[in-house]
PDB file of C-alpha atoms and ligand atoms in Angstrom:
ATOM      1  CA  UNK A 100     -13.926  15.699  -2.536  1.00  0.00           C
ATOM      2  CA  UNK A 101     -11.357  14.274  -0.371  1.00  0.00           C
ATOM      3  CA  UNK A 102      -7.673  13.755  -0.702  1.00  0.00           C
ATOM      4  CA  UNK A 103      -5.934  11.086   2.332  1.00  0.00           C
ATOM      5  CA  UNK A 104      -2.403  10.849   2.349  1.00  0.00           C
ATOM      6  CA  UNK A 105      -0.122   8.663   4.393  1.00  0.00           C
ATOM      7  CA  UNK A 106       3.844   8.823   5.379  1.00  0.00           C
ATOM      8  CA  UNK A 107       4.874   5.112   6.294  1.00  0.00           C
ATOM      9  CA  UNK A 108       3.641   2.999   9.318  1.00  0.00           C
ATOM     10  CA  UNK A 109       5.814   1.120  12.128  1.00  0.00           C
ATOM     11  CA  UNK A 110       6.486   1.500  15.729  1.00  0.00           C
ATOM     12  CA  UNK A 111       8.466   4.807  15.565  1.00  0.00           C
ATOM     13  CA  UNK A 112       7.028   7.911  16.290  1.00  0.00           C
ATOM     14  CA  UNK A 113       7.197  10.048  12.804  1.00  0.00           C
ATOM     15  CA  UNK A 114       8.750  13.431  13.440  1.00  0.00           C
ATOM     16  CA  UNK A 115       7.628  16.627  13.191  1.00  0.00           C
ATOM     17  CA  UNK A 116       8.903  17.394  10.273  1.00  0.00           C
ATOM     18  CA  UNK A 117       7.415  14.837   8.339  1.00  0.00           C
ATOM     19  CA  UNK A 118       3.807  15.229   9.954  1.00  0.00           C
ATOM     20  CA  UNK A 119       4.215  18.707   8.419  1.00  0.00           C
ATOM     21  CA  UNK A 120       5.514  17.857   5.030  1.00  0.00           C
ATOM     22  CA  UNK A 121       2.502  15.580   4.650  1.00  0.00           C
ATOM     23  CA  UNK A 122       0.036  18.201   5.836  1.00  0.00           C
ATOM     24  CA  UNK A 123       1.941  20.552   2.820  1.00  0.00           C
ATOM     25  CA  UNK A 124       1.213  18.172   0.553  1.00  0.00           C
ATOM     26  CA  UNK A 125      -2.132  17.749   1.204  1.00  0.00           C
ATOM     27  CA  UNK A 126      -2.621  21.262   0.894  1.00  0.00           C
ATOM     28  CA  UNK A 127      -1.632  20.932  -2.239  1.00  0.00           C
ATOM     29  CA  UNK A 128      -3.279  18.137  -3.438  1.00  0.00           C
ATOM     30  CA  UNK A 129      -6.491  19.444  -2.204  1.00  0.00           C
ATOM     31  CA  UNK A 130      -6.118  23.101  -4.012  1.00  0.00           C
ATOM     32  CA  UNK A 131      -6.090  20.941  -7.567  1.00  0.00           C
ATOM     33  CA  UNK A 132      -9.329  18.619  -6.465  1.00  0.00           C
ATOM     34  CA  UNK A 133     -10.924  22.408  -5.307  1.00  0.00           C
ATOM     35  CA  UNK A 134      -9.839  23.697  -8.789  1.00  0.00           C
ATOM     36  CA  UNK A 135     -11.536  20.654 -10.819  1.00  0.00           C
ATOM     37  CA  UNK A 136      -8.319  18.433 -11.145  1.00  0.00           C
ATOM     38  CA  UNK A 137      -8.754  14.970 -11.563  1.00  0.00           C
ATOM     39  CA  UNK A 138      -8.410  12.494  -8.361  1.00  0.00           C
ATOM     40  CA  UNK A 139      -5.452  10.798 -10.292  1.00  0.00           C
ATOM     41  CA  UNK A 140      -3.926  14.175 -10.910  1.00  0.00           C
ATOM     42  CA  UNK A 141      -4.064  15.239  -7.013  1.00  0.00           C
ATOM     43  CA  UNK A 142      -2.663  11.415  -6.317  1.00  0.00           C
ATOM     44  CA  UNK A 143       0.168  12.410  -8.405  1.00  0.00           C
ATOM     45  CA  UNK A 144       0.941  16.148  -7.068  1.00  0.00           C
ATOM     46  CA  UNK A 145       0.762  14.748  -3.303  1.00  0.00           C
ATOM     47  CA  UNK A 146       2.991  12.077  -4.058  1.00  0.00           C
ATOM     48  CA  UNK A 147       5.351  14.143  -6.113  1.00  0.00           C
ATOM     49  CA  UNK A 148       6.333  16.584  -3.300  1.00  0.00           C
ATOM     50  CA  UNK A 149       6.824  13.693  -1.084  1.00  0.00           C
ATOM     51  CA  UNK A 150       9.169  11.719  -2.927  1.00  0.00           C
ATOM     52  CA  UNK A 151      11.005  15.586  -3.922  1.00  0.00           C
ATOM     53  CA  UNK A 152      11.298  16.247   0.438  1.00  0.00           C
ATOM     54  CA  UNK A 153      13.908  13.588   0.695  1.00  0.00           C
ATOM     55  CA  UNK A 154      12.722  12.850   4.342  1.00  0.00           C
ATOM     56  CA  UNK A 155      10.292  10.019   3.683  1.00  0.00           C
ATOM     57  CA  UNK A 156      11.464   6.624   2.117  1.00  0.00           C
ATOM     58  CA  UNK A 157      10.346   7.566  -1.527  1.00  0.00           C
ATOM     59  CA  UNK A 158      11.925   9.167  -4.499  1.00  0.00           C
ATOM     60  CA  UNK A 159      15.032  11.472  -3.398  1.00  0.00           C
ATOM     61  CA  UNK A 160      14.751   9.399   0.454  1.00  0.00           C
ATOM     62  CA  UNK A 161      14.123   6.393  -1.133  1.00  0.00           C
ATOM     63  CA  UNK A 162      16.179   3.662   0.654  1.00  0.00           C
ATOM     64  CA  UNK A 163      19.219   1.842  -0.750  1.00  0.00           C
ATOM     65  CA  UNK A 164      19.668  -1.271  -1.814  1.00  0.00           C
ATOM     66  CA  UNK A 165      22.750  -3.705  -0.513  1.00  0.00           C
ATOM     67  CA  UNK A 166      24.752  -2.693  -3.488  1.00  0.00           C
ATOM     68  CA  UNK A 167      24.244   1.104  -2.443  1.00  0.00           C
ATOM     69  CA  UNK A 168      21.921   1.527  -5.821  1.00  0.00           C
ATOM     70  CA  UNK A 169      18.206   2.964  -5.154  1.00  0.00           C
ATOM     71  CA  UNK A 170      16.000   1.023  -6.545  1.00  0.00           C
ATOM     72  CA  UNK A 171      12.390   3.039  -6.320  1.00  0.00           C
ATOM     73  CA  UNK A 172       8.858   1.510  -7.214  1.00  0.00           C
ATOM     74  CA  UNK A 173       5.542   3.532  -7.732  1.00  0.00           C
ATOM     75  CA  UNK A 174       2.200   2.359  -8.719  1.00  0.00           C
ATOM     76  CA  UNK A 175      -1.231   4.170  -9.543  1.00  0.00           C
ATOM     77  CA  UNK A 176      -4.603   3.195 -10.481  1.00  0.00           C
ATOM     78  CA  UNK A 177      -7.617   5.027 -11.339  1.00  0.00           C
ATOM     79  CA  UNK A 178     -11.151   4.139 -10.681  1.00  0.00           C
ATOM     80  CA  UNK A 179     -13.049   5.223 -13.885  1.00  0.00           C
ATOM     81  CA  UNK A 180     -11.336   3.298 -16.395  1.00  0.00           C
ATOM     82  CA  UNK A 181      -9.746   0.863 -13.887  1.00  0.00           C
ATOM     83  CA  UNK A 182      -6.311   2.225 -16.003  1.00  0.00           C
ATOM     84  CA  UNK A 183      -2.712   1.301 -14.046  1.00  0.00           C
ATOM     85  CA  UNK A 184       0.441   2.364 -14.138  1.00  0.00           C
ATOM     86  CA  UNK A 185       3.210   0.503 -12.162  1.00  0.00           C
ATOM     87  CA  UNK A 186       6.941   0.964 -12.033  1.00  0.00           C
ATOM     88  CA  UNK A 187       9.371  -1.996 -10.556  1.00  0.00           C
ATOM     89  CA  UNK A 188      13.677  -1.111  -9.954  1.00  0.00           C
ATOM     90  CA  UNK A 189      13.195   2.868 -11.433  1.00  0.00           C
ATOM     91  CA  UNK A 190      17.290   3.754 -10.815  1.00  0.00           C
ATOM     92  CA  UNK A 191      18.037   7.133 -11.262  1.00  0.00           C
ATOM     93  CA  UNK A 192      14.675   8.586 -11.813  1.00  0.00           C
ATOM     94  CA  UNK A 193      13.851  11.059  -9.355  1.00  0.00           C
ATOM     95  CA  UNK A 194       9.663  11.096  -9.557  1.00  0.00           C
ATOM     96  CA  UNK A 195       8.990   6.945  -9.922  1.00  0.00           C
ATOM     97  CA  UNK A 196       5.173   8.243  -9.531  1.00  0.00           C
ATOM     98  CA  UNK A 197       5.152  10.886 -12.486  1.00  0.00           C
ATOM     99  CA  UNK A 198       6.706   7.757 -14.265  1.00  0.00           C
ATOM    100  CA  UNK A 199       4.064   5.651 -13.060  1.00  0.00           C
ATOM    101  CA  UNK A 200       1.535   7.837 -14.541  1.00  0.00           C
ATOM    102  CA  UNK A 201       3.178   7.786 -18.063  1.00  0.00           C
ATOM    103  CA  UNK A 202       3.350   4.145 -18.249  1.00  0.00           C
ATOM    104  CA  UNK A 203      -0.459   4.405 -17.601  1.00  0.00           C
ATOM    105  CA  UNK A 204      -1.191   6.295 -20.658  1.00  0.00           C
ATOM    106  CA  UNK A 205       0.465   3.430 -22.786  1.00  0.00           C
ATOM    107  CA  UNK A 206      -1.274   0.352 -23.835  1.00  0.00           C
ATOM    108  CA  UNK A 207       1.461  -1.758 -21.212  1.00  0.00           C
ATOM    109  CA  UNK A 208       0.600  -1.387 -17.722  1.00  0.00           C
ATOM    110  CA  UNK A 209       3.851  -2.063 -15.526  1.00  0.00           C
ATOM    111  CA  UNK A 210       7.549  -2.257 -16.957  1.00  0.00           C
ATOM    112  CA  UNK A 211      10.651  -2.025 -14.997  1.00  0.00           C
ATOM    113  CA  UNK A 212      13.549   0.029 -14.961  1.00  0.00           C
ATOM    114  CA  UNK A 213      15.129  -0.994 -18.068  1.00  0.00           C
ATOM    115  CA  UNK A 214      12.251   0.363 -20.274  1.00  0.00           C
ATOM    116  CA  UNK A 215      10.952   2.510 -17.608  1.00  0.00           C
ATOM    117  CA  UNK A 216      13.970   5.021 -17.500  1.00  0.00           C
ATOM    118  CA  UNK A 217      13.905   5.137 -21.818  1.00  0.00           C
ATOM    119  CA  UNK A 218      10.423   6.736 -21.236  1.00  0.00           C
ATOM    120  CA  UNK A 219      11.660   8.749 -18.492  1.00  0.00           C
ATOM    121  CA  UNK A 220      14.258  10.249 -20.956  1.00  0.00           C
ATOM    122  CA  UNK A 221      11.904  10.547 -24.020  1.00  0.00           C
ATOM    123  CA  UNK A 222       9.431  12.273 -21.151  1.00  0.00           C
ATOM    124  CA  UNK A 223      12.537  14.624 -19.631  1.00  0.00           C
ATOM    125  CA  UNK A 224      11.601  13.460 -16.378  1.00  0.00           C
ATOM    126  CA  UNK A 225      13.901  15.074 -13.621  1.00  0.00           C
ATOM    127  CA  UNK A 226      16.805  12.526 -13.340  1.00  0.00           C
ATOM    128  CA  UNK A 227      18.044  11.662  -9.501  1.00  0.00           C
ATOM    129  CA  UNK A 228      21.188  12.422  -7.602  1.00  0.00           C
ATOM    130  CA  UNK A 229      23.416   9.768  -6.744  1.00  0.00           C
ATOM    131  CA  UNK A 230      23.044   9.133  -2.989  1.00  0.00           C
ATOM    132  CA  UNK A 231      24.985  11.056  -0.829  1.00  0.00           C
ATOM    133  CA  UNK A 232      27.579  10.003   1.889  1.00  0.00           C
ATOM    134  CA  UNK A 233      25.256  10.372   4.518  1.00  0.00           C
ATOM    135  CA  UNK A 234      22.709   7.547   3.174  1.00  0.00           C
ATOM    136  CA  UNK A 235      25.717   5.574   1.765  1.00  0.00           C
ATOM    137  CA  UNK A 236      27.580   5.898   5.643  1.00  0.00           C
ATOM    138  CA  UNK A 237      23.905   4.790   7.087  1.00  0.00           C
ATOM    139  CA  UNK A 238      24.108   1.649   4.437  1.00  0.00           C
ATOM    140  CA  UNK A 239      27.574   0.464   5.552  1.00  0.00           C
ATOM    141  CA  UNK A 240      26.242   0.967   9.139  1.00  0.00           C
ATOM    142  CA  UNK A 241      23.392  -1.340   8.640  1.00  0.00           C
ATOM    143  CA  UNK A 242      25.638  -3.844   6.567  1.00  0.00           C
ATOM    144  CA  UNK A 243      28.154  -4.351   9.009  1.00  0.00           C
ATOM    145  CA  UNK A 244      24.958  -5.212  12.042  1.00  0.00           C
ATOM    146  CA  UNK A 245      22.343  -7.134   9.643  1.00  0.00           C
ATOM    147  CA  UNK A 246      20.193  -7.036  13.063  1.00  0.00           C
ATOM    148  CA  UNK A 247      20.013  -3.550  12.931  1.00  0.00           C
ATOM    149  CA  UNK A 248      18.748  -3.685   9.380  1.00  0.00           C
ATOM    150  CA  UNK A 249      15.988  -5.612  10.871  1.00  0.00           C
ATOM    151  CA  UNK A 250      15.173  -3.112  13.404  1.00  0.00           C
ATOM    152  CA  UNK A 251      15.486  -0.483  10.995  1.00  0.00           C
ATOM    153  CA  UNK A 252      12.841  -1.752   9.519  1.00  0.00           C
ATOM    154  CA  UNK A 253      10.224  -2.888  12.531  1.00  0.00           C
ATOM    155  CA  UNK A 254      10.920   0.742  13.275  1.00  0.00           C
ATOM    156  CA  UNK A 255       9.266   3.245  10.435  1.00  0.00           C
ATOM    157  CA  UNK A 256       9.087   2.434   6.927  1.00  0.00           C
ATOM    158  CA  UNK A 257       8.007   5.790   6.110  1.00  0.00           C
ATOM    159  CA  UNK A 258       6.909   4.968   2.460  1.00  0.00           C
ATOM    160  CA  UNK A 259       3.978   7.142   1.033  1.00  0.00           C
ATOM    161  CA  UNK A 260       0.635   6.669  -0.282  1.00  0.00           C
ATOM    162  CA  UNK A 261      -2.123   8.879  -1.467  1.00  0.00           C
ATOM    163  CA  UNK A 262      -6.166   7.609  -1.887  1.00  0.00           C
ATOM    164  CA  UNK A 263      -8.570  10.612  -3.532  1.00  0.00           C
ATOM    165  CA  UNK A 264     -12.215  11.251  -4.671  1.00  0.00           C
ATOM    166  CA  UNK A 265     -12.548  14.149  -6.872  1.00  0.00           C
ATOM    167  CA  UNK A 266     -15.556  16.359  -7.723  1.00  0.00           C
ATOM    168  CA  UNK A 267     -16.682  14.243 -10.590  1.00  0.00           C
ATOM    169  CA  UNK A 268     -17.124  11.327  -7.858  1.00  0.00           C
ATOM    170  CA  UNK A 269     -14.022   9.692  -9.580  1.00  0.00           C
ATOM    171  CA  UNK A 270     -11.266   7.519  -7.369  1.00  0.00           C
ATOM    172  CA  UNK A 271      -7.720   7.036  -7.649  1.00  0.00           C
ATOM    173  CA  UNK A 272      -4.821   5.398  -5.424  1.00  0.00           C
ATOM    174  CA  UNK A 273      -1.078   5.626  -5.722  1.00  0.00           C
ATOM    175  CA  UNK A 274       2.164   4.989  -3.511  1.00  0.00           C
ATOM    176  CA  UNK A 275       5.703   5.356  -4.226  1.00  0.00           C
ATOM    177  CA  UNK A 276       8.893   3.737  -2.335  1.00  0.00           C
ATOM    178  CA  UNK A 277      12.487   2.961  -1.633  1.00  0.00           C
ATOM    179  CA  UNK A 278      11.548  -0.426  -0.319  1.00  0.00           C
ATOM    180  CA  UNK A 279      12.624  -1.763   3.031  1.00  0.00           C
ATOM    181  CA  UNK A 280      16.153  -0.538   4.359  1.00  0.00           C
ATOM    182  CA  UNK A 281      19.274  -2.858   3.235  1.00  0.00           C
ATOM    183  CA  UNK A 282      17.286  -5.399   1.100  1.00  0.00           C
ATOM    184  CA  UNK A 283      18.840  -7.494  -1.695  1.00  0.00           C
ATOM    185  CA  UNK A 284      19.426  -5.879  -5.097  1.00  0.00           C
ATOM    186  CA  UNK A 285      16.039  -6.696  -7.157  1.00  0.00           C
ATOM    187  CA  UNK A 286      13.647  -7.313  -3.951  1.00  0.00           C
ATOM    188  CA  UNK A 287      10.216  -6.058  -4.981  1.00  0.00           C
ATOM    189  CA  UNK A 288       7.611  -5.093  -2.240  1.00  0.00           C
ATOM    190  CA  UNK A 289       4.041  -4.758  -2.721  1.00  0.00           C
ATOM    191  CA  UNK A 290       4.262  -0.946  -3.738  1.00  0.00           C
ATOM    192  CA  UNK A 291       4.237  -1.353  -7.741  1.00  0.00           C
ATOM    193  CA  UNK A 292       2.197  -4.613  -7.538  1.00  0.00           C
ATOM    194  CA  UNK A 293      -1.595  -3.129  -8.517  1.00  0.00           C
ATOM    195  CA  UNK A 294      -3.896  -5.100  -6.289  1.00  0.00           C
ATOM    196  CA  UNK A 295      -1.115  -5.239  -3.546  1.00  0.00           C
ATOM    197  CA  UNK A 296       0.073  -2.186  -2.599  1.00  0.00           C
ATOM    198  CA  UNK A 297      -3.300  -0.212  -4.102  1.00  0.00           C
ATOM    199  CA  UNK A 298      -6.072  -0.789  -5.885  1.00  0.00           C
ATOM    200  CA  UNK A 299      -8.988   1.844  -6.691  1.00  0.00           C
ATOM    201  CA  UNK A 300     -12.686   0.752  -8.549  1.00  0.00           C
ATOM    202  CA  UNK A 301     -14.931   3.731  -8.870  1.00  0.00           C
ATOM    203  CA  UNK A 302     -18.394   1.723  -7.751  1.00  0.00           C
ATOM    204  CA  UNK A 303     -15.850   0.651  -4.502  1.00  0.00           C
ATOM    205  CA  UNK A 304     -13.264   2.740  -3.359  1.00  0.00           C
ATOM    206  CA  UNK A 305      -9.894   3.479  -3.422  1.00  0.00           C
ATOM    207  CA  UNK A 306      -6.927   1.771  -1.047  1.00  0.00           C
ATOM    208  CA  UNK A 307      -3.100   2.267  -0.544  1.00  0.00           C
ATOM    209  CA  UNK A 308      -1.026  -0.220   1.900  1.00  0.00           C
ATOM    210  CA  UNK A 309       2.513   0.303   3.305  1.00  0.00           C
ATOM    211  CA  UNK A 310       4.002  -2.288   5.795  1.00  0.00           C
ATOM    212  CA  UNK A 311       5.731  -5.263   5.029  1.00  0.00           C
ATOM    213  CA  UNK A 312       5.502  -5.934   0.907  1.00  0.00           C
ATOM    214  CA  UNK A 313       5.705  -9.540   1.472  1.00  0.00           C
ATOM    215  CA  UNK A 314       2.564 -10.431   3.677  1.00  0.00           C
ATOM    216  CA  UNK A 315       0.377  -7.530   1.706  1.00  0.00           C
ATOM    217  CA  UNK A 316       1.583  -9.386  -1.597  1.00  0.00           C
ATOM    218  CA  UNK A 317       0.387 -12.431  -0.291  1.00  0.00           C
ATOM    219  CA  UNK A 318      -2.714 -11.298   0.847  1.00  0.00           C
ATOM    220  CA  UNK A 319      -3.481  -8.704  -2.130  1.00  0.00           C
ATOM    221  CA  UNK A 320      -4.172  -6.535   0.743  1.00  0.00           C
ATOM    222  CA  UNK A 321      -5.629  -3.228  -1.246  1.00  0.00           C
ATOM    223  CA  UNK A 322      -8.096  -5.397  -3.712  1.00  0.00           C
ATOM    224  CA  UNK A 323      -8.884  -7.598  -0.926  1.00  0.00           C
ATOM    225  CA  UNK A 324     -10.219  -4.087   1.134  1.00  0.00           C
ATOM    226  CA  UNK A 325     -11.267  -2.554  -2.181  1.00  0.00           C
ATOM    227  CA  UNK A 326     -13.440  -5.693  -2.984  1.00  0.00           C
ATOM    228  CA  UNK A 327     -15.274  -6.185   0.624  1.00  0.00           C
ATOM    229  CA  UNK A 328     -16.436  -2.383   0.492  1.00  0.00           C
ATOM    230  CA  UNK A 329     -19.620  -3.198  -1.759  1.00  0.00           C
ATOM    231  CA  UNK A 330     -20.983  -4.840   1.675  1.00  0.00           C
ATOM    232  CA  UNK A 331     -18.493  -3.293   4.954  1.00  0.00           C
ATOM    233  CA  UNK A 332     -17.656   0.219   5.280  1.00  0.00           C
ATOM    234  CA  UNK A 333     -14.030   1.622   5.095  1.00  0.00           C
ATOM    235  CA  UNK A 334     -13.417   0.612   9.067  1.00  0.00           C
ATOM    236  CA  UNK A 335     -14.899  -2.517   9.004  1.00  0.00           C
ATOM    237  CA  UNK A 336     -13.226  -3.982   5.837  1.00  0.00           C
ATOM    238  CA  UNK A 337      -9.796  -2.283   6.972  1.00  0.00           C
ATOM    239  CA  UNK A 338      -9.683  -3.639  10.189  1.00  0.00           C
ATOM    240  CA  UNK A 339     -10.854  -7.331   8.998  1.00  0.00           C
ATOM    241  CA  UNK A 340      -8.508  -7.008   6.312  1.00  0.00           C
ATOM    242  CA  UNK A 341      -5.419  -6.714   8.810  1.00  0.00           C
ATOM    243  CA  UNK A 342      -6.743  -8.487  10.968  1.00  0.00           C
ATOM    244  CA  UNK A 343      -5.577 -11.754   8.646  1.00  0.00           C
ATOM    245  CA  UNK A 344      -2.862  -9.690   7.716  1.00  0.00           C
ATOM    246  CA  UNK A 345      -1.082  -9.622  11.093  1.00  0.00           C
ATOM    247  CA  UNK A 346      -2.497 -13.171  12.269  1.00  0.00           C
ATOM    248  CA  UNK A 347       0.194 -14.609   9.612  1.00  0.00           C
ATOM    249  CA  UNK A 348       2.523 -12.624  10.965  1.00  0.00           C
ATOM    250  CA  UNK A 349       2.413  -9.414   8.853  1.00  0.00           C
ATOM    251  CA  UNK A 350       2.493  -5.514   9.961  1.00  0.00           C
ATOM    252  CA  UNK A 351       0.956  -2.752   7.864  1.00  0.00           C
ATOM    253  CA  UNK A 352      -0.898   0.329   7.537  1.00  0.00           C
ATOM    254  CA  UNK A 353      -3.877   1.507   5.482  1.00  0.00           C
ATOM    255  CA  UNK A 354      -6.010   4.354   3.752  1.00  0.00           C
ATOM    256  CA  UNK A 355      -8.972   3.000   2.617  1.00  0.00           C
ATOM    257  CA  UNK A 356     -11.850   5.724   1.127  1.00  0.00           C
ATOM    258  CA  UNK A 357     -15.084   4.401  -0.878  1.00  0.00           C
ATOM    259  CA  UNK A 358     -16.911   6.232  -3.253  1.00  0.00           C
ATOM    260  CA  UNK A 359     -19.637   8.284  -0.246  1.00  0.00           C
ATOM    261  CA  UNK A 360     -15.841   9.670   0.643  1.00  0.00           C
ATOM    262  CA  UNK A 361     -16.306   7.628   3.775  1.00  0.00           C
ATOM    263  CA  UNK A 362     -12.857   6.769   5.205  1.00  0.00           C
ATOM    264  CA  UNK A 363     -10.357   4.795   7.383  1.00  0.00           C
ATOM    265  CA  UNK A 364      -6.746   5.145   8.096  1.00  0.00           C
ATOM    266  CA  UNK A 365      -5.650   2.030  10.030  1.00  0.00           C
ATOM    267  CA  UNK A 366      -2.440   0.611  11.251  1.00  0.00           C
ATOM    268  CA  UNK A 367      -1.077  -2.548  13.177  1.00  0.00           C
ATOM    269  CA  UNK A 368       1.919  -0.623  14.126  1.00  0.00           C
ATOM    270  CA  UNK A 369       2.164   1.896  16.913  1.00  0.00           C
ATOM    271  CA  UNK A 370       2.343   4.870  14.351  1.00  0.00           C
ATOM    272  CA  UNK A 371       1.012   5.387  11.252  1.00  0.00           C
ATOM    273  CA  UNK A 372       1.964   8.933   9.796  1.00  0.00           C
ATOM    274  CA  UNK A 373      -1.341  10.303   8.065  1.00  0.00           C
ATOM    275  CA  UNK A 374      -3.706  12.626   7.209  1.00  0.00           C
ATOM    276  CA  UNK A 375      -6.565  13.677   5.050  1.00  0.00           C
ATOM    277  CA  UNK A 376      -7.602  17.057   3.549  1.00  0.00           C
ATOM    278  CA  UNK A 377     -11.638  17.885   2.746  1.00  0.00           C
ATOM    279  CA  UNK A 378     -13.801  21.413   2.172  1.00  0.00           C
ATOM    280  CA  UNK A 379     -13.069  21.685   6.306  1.00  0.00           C
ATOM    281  CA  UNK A 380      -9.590  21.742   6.112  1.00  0.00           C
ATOM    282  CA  UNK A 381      -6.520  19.787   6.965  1.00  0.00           C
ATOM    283  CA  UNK A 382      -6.185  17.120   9.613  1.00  0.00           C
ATOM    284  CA  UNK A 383      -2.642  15.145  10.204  1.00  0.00           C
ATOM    285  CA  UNK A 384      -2.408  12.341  12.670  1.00  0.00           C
ATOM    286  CA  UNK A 385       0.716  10.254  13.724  1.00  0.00           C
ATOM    287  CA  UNK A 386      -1.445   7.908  15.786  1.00  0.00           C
ATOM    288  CA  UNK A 387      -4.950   7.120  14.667  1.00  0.00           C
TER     289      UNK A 387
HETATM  290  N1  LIG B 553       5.578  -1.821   1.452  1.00  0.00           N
HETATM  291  C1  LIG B 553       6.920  -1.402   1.142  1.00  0.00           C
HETATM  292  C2  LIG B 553       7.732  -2.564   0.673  1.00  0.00           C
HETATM  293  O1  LIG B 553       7.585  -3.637   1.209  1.00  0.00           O
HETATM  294  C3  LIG B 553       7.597  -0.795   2.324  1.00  0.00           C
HETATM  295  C4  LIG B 553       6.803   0.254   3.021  1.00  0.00           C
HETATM  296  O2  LIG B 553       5.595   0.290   2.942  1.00  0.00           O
HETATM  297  O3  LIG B 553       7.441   1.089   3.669  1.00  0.00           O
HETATM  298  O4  LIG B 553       8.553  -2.389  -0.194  1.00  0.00           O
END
């Protein structure tokens, strides 16, 4: 059993705070894999108190669009059944990843926000605050120096991602996001696209990307990874993998488990805020 979470890559050092949030989370993720939960069900749980700590760019922190509206995407998939669930533009929803995983038990396998936030309701799904004035102040800051937005976003993107092998040697990947700071209303990132931002294949592994959504779109970064573990191990196909990724000019970060619970965490930024929790106990890393 083993449960790898990560908190964003970039070339900011994450804080404190968040190093510790992820390391609560992976507590918790681990107690349900220890208990007999599912890998998709610890995916979900780790993901779910990440988006509710408002510090990392997912769920109540999610980032806000141009037009001040947050816009969050969330995408799982589970090895077994190769099931998906995939939400694109979730407004007003405060757990896009506990939507995620309803979509997944219906015969359609992404939707965006329009039908999304009907199940949301029929599901009671906690609905989310309006932003507050300190993220709308920090959105009128970045608006009035697009450079900055830029450099906001070299900086930390701080989504979050979970990859997990459970007792019953099943796999399962999710991630969850606000998208990259000040974008245009309706940009998607990789995050909700399944083979993009994370793919998971029982006889394989199980990946989850954050960086920039474009270049790991392009490159269907997690399937890609996924895929080339039947013949390299988690390091080898991670590092090969962004290797490409960052030749055409991309930047990202990686979890990448296969089904021996071999692992790599892997970054072309400076930092990459992770960890990963096993029957040892609990190791975070902001720099691996
Ligand atoms: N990959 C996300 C996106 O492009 C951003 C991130 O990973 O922080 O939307």
């Amino acid at each position: 059993m083993l449960l790898i979470v990560h908190g964003g890559a970039g070339d900011q050092r994450p804080t404190r705070k968040a190093l510790k949030i992820l390391s609560t989370s992976l507590e918790h993720g681990f107690a349900l894999l220890e208990s007999g939960g599912t890998a998709l069900n610890a995916v979900v749980a780790t993901l779910t108190l990440l988006e509710d700590s408002g510090i990392f760019n997912a769920g109540t922190g999610g980032n806000l669009q141009l037009d001040g509206i947050r816009r969050l995407d969330a995408s799982l998939m589970e090895g077994h059944e190769l099931s998906t669930g995939a939400v694109i533009g979730a407004e007003g929803i405060k757990n896009p990843i506990q939507l995620a995983r309803l979509i997944m038990a219906l015969p359609n396998t992404t939707m965006t926000h329009v039908g999304a936030e009907k199940i949301a309701k029929a599901h009671n799904l906690d609905p989310l605050l309006p932003p507050d004035r300190t993220a709308l102040e920090k959105l009128e800051k970045i608006k009035k120096g697009r450079g900055k937005a830029v450099q906001a976003f070299k900086r930390y993107f701080s989504t979050v991602g979970a990859v997990a092998l459970d007792r019953e040697g099943h796999l399962a990947a999710g991630a969850s996001t606000g998208g990259i700071a000040a974008m245009l209303p309706g940009r998607v990132g990789d995050t909700p696209i399944i083979g993009a931002g994370v793919y998971a294949e029982d006889g394989q592994g199980a990946v989850s990307c954050t960086g920039r959504g474009e270049d790991i779109i392009r490159f269907s970064l997690a399937k890609e990874i996924c895929m080339n573990l039947a013949s390299m191990s988690p390091a080898v196909a991670s590092r090969r993998a962004l290797k490409r990724l960052v030749k055409a000019g991309g930047a990202a970060g990686v979890i990448v488990l296969n089904r021996q619970g071999i692992f790599s965490i892997m970054h072309s930024t400076r930092f990459m805020a992770a960890g990963y929790a096993d029957r040892k106990g609990i190791s975070i890393q902001e720099e691996v």
